[in-house]
PDB file of C-alpha atoms and ligand atoms in Angstrom:
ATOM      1  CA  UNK A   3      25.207   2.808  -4.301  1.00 29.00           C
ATOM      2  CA  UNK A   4      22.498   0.651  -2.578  1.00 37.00           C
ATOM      3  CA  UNK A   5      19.435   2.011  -1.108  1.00 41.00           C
ATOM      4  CA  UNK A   6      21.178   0.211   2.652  1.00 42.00           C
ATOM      5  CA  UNK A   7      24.561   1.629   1.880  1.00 44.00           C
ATOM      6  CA  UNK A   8      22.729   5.133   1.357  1.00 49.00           C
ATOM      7  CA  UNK A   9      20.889   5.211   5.181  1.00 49.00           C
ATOM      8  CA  UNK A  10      23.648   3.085   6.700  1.00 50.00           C
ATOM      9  CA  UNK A  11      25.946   5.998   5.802  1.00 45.00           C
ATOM     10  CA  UNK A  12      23.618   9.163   6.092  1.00 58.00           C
ATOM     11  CA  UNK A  13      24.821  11.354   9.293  1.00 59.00           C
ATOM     12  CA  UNK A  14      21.552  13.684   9.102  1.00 69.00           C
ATOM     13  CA  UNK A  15      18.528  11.318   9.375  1.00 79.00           C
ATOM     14  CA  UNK A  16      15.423  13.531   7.461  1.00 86.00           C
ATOM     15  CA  UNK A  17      13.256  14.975   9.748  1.00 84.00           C
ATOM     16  CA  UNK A  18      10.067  13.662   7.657  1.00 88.00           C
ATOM     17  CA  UNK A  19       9.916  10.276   8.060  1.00 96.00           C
ATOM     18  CA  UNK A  20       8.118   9.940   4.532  1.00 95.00           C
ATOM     19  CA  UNK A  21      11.407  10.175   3.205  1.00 94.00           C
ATOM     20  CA  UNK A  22      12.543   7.287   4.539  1.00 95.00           C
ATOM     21  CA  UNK A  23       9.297   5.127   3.548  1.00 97.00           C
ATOM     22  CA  UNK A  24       9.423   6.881   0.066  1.00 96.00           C
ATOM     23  CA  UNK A  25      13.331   4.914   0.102  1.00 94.00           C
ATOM     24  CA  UNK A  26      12.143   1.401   1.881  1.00 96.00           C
ATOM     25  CA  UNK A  27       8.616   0.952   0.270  1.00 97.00           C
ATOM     26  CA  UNK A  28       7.939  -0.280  -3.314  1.00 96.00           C
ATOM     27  CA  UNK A  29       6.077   2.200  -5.169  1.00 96.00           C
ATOM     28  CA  UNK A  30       2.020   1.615  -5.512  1.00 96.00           C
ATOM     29  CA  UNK A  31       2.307   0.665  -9.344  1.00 94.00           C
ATOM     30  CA  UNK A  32       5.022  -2.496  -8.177  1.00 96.00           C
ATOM     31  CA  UNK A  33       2.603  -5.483  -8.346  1.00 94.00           C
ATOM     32  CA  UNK A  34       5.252  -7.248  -5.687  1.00 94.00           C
ATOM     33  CA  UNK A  35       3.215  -5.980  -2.711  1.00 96.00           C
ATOM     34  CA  UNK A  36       5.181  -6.307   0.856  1.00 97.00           C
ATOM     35  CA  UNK A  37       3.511  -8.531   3.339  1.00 98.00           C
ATOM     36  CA  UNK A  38       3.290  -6.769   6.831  1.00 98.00           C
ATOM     37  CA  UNK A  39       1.875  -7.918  10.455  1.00 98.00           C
ATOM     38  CA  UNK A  40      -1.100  -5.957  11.604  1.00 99.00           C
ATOM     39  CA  UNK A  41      -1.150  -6.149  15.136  1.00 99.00           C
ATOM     40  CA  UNK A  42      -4.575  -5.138  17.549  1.00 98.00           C
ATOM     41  CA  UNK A  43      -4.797  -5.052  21.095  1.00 97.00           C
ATOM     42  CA  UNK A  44      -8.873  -4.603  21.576  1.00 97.00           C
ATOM     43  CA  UNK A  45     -10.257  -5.203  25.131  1.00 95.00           C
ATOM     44  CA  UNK A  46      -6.331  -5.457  25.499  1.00 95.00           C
ATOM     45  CA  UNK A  47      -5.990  -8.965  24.088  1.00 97.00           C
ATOM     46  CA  UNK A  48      -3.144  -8.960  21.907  1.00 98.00           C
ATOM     47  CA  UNK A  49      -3.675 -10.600  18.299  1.00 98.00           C
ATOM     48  CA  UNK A  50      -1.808 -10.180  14.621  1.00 98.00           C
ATOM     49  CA  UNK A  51      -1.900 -11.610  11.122  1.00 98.00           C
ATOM     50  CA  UNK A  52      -0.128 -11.130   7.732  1.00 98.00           C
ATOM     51  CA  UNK A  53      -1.748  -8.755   5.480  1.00 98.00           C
ATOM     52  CA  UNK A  54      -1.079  -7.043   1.992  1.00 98.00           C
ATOM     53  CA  UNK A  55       0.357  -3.811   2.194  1.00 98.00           C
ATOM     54  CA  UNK A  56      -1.954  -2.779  -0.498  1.00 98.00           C
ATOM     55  CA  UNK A  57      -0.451   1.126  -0.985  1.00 98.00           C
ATOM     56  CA  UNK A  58       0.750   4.041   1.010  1.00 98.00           C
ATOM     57  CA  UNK A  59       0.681   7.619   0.570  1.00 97.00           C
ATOM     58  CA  UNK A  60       0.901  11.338   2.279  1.00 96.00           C
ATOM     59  CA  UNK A  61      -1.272   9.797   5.096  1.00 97.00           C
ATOM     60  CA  UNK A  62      -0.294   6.162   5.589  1.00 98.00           C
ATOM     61  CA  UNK A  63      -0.189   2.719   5.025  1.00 98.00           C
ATOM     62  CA  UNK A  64      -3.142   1.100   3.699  1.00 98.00           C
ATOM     63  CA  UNK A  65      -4.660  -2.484   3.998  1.00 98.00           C
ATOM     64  CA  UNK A  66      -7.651  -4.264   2.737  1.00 98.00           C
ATOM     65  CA  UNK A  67      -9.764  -7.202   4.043  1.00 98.00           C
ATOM     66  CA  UNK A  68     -13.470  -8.322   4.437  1.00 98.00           C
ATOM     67  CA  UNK A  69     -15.907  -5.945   6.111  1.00 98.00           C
ATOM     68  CA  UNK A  70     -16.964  -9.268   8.247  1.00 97.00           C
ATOM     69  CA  UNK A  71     -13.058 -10.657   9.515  1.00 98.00           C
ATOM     70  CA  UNK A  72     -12.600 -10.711  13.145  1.00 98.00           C
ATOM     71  CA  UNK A  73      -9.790  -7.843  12.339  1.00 98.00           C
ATOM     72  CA  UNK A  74     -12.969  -5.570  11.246  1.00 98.00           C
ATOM     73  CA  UNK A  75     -14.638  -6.331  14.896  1.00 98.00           C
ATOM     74  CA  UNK A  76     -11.139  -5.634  16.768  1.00 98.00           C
ATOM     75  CA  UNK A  77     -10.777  -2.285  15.200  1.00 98.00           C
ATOM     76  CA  UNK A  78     -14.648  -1.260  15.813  1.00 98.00           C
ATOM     77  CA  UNK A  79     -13.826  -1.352  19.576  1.00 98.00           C
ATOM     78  CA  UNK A  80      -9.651  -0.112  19.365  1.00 98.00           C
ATOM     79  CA  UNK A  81      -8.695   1.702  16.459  1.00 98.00           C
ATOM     80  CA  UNK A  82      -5.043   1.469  17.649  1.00 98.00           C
ATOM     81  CA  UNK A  83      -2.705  -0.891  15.962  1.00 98.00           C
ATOM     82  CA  UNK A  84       1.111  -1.629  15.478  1.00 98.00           C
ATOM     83  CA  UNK A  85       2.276  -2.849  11.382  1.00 99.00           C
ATOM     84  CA  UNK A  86       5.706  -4.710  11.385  1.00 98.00           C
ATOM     85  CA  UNK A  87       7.414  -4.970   7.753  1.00 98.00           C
ATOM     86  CA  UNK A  88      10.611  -7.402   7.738  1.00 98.00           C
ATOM     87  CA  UNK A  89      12.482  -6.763   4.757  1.00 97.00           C
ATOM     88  CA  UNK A  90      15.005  -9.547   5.260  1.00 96.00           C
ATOM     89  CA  UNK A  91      17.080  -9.027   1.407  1.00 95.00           C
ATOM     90  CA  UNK A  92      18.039  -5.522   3.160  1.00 94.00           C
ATOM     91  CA  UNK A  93      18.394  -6.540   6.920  1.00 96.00           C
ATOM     92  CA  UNK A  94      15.511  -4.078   7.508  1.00 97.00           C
ATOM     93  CA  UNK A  95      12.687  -3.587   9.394  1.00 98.00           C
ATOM     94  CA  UNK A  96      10.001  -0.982   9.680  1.00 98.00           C
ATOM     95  CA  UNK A  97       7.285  -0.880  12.803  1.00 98.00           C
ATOM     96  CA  UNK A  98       4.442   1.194  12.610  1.00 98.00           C
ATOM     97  CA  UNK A  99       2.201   2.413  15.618  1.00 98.00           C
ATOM     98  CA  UNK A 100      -0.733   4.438  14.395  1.00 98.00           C
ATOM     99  CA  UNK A 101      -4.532   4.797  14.557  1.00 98.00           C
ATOM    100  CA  UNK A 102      -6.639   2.960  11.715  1.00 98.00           C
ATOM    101  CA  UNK A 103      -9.359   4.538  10.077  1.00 98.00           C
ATOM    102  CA  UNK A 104     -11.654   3.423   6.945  1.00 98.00           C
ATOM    103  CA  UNK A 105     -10.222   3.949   4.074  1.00 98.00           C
ATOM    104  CA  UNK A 106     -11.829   6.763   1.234  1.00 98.00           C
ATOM    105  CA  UNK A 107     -14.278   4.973  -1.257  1.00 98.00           C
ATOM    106  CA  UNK A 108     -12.190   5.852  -4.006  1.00 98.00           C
ATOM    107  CA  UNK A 109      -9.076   4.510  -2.542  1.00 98.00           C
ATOM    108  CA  UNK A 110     -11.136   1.032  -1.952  1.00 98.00           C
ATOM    109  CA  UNK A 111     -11.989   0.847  -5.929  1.00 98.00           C
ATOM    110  CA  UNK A 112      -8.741   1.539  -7.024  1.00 97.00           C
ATOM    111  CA  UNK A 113      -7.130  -1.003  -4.378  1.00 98.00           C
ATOM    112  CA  UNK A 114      -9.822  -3.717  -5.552  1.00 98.00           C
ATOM    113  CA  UNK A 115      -8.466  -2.938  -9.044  1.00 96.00           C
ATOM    114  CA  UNK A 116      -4.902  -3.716  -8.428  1.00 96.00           C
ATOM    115  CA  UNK A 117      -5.443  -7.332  -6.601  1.00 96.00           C
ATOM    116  CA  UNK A 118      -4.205  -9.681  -8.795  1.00 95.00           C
ATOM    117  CA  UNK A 119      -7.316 -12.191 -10.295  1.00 94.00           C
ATOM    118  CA  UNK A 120      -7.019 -14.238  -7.730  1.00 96.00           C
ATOM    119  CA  UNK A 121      -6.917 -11.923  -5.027  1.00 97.00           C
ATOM    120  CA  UNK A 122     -10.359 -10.495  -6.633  1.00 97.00           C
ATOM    121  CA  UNK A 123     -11.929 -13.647  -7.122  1.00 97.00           C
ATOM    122  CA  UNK A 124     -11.038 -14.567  -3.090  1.00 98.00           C
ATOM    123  CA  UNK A 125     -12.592 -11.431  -2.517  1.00 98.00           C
ATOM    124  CA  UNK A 126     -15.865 -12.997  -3.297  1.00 97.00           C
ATOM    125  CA  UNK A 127     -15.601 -16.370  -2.143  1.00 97.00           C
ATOM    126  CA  UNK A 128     -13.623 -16.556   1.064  1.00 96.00           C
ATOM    127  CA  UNK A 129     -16.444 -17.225   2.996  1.00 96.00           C
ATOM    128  CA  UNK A 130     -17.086 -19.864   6.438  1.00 95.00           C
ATOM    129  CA  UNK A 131     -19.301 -21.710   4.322  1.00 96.00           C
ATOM    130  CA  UNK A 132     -16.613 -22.419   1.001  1.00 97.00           C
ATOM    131  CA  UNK A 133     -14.154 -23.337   3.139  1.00 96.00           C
ATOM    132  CA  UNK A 134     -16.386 -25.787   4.780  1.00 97.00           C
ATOM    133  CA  UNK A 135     -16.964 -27.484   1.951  1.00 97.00           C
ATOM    134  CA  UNK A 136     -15.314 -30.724   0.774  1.00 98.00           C
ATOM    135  CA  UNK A 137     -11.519 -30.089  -1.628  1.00 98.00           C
ATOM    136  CA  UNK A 138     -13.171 -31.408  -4.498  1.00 98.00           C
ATOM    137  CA  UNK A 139     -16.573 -28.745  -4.018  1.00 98.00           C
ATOM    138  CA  UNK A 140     -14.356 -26.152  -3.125  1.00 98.00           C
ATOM    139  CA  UNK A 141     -12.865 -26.472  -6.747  1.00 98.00           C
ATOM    140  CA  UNK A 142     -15.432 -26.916  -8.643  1.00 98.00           C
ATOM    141  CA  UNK A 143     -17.442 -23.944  -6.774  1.00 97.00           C
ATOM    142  CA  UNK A 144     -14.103 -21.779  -7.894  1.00 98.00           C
ATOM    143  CA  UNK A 145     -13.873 -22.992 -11.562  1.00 97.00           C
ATOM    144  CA  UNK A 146     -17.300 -22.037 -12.016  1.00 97.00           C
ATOM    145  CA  UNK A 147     -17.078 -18.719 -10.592  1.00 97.00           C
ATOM    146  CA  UNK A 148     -14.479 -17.561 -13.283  1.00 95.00           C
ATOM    147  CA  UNK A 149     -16.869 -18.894 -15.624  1.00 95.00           C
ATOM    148  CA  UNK A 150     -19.915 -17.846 -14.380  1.00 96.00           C
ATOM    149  CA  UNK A 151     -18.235 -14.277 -14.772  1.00 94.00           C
ATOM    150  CA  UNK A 152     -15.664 -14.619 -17.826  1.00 89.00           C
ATOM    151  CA  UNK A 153     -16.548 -10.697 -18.339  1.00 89.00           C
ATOM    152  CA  UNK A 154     -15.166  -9.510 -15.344  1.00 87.00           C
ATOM    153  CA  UNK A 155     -16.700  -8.557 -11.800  1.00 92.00           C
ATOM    154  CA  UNK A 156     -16.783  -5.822  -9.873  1.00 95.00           C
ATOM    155  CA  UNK A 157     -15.462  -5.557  -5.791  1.00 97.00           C
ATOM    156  CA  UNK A 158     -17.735  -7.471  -3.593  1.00 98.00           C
ATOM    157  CA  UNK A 159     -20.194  -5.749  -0.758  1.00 98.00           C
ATOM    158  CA  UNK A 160     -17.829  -6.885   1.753  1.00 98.00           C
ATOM    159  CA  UNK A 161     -14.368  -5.369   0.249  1.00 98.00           C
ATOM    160  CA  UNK A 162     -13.151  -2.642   2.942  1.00 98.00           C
ATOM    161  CA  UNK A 163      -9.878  -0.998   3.793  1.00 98.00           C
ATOM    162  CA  UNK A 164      -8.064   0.498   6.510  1.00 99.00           C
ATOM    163  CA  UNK A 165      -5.508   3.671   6.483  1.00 98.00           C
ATOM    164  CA  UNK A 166      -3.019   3.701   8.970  1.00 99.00           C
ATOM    165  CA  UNK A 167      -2.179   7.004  10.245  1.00 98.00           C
ATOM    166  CA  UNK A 168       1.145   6.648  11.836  1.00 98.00           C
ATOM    167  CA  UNK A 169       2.229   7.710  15.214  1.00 98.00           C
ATOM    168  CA  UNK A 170       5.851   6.323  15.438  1.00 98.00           C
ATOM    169  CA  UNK A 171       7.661   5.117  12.905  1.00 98.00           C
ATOM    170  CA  UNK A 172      10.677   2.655  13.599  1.00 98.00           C
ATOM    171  CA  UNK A 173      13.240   2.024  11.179  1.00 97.00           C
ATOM    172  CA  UNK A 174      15.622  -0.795  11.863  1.00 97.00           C
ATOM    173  CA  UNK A 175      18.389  -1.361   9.854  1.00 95.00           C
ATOM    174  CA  UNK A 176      21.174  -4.541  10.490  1.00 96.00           C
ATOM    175  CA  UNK A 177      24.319  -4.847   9.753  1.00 93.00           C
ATOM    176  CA  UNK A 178      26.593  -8.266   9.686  1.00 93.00           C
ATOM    177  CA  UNK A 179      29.608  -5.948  10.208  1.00 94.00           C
ATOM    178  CA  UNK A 180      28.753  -3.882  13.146  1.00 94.00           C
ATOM    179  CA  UNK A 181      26.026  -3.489  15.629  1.00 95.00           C
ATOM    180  CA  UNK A 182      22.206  -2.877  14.208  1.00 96.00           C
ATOM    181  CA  UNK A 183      20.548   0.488  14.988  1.00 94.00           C
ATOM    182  CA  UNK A 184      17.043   1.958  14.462  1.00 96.00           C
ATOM    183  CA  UNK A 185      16.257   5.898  13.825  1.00 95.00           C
ATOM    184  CA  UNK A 186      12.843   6.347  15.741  1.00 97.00           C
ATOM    185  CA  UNK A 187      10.169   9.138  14.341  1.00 97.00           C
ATOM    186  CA  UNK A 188       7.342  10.288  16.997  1.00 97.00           C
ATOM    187  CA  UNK A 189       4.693  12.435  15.867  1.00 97.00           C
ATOM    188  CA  UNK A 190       3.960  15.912  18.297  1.00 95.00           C
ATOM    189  CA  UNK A 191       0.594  17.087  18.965  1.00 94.00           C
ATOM    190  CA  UNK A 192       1.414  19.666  16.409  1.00 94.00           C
ATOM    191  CA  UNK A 193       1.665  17.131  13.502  1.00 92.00           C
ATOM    192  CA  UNK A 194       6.163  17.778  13.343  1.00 93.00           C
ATOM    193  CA  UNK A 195       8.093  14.497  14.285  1.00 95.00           C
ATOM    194  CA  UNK A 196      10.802  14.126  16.654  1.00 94.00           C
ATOM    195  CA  UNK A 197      13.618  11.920  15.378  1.00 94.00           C
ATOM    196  CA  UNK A 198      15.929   9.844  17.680  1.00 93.00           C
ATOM    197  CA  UNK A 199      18.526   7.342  17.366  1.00 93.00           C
ATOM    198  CA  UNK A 200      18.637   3.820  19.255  1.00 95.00           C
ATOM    199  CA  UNK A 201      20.541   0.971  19.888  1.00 95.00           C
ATOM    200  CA  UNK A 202      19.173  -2.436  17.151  1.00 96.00           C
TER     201      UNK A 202
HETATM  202  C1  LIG B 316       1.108 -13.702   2.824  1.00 87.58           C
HETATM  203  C2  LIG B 316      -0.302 -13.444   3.305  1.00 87.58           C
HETATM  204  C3  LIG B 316      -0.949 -12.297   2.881  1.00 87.58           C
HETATM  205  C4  LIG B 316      -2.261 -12.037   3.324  1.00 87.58           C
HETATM  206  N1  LIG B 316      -2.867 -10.879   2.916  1.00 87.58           N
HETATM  207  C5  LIG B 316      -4.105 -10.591   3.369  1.00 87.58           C
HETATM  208  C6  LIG B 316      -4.728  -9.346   3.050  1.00 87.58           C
HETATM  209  O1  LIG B 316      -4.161  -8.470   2.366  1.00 87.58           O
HETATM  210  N2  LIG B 316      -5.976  -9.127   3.523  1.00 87.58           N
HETATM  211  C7  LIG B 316      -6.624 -10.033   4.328  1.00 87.58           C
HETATM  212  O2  LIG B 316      -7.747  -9.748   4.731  1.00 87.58           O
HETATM  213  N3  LIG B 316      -6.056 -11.199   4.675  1.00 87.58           N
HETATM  214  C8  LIG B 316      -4.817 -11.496   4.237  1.00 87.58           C
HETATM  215  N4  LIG B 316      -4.214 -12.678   4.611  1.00 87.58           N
HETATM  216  C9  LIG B 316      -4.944 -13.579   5.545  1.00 87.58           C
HETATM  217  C10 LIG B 316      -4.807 -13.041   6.985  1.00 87.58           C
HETATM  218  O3  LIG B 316      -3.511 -13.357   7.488  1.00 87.58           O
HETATM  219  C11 LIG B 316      -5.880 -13.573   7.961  1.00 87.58           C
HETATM  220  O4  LIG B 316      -5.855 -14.987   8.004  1.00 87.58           O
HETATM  221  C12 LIG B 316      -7.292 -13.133   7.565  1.00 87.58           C
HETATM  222  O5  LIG B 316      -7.302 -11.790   7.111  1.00 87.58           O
HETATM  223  C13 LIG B 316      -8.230 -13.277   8.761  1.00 87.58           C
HETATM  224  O6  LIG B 316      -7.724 -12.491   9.836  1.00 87.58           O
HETATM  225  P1  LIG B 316      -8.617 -12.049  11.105  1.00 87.58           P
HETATM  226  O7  LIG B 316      -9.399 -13.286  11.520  1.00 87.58           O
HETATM  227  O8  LIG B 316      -7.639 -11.624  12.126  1.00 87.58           O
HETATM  228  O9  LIG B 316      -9.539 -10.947  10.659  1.00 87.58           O
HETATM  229  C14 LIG B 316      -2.917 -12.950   4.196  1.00 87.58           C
HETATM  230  C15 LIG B 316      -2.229 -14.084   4.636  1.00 87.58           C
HETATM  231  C16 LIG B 316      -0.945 -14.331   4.204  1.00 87.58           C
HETATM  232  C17 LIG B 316      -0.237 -15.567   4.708  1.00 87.58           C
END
């Protein structure tokens, strides 16, 4: 049976919402990574953008980006965000509220490890001033990068990451036949989740 026909049909919804992401999430070794929205709200201005969802674990959901993005800024000042993943093969979609926090130094190195080359490379060169620079530069300045460092390179100063912590967890699932519905997990000051059920 398919992963949807399992939590379409389950009456008892697990009380650990892990469960459920350990059922909807590709495992860390899948080099298919799921794209998500991260979503800020600092000084209460509302912004978003499609990220990586580079792994997840026991604590979160992590991300990765450069230490100097605008994203980086937003977070300094409001550490609380919102991740929306629309898995649209399954008719499924998972929000995330949670607080963000930097991720471990070992987590970073092994995340920088498992970008594909040209994730790495970008890394290094997704900079203001490359992408001011001409189409024609902008190649040339990449071609020679790879050659400039045929043996391999390391993660860039600027490489940084972000675990989410979650605080709610919302998983929606559709269904052409009857009406959607979403099972809802809130964490309690004492670190248990409440589960409820909603309408799609
Ligand atoms: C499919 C897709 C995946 C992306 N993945 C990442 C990512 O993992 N990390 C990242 O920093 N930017 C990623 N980007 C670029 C971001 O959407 C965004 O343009 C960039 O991070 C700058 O955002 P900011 O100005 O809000 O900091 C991705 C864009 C797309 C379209």
């Amino acid at each position: 049976m398919s992963l949807a026909g399992d939590a379409e049909i389950r009456d008892n919804w697990p009380e650990d919402p892990w469960q459920l992401l350990a059922e909807w999430l590709p495992s860390n070794a899948d080099p298919a990574r799921p794209v998500m929205t991260l979503a800020t709200a600092a000084d209460g201005i509302p912004d978003a953008r499609t990220l990586l969802l580079s792994e997840w674990d026991e604590h979160g959901l992590y991300f990765h980006t450069d230490s100097r993005s605008r994203k980086v800024r937003q977070l300094a000042a409001d550490p609380a965000v919102a991740l929306m993943l629309h898995f649209p093969e399954s008719a499924r979609q998972l929000t995330v509220q949670g607080i963000a926090e930097p991720a471990p130094t070992d987590e970073l190195r092994r995340a920088f490890r498992a970008r594909s080359a040209y994730l790495q490379q970008l890394a290094w060169q997704n900079t203001i001033e490359f992408a001011g620079l001409p189409l024609a530069d902008r190649l040339r300045a990449w071609a020679a990068f790879r050659d400039d460092h045929a043996d391999g390179f390391g993660q860039p100063p600027t490489w940084t990451g972000y675990l989410v912590r979650p605080t709610r967890l919302t998983f929606w699932i559709g269904n052409p036949d009857t009406a959607s519905r979403r099972t809802e997990y809130t964490r309690t000051a004492d670190g248990t989740w409440t589960v409820s059920l909603l309408a799609g």
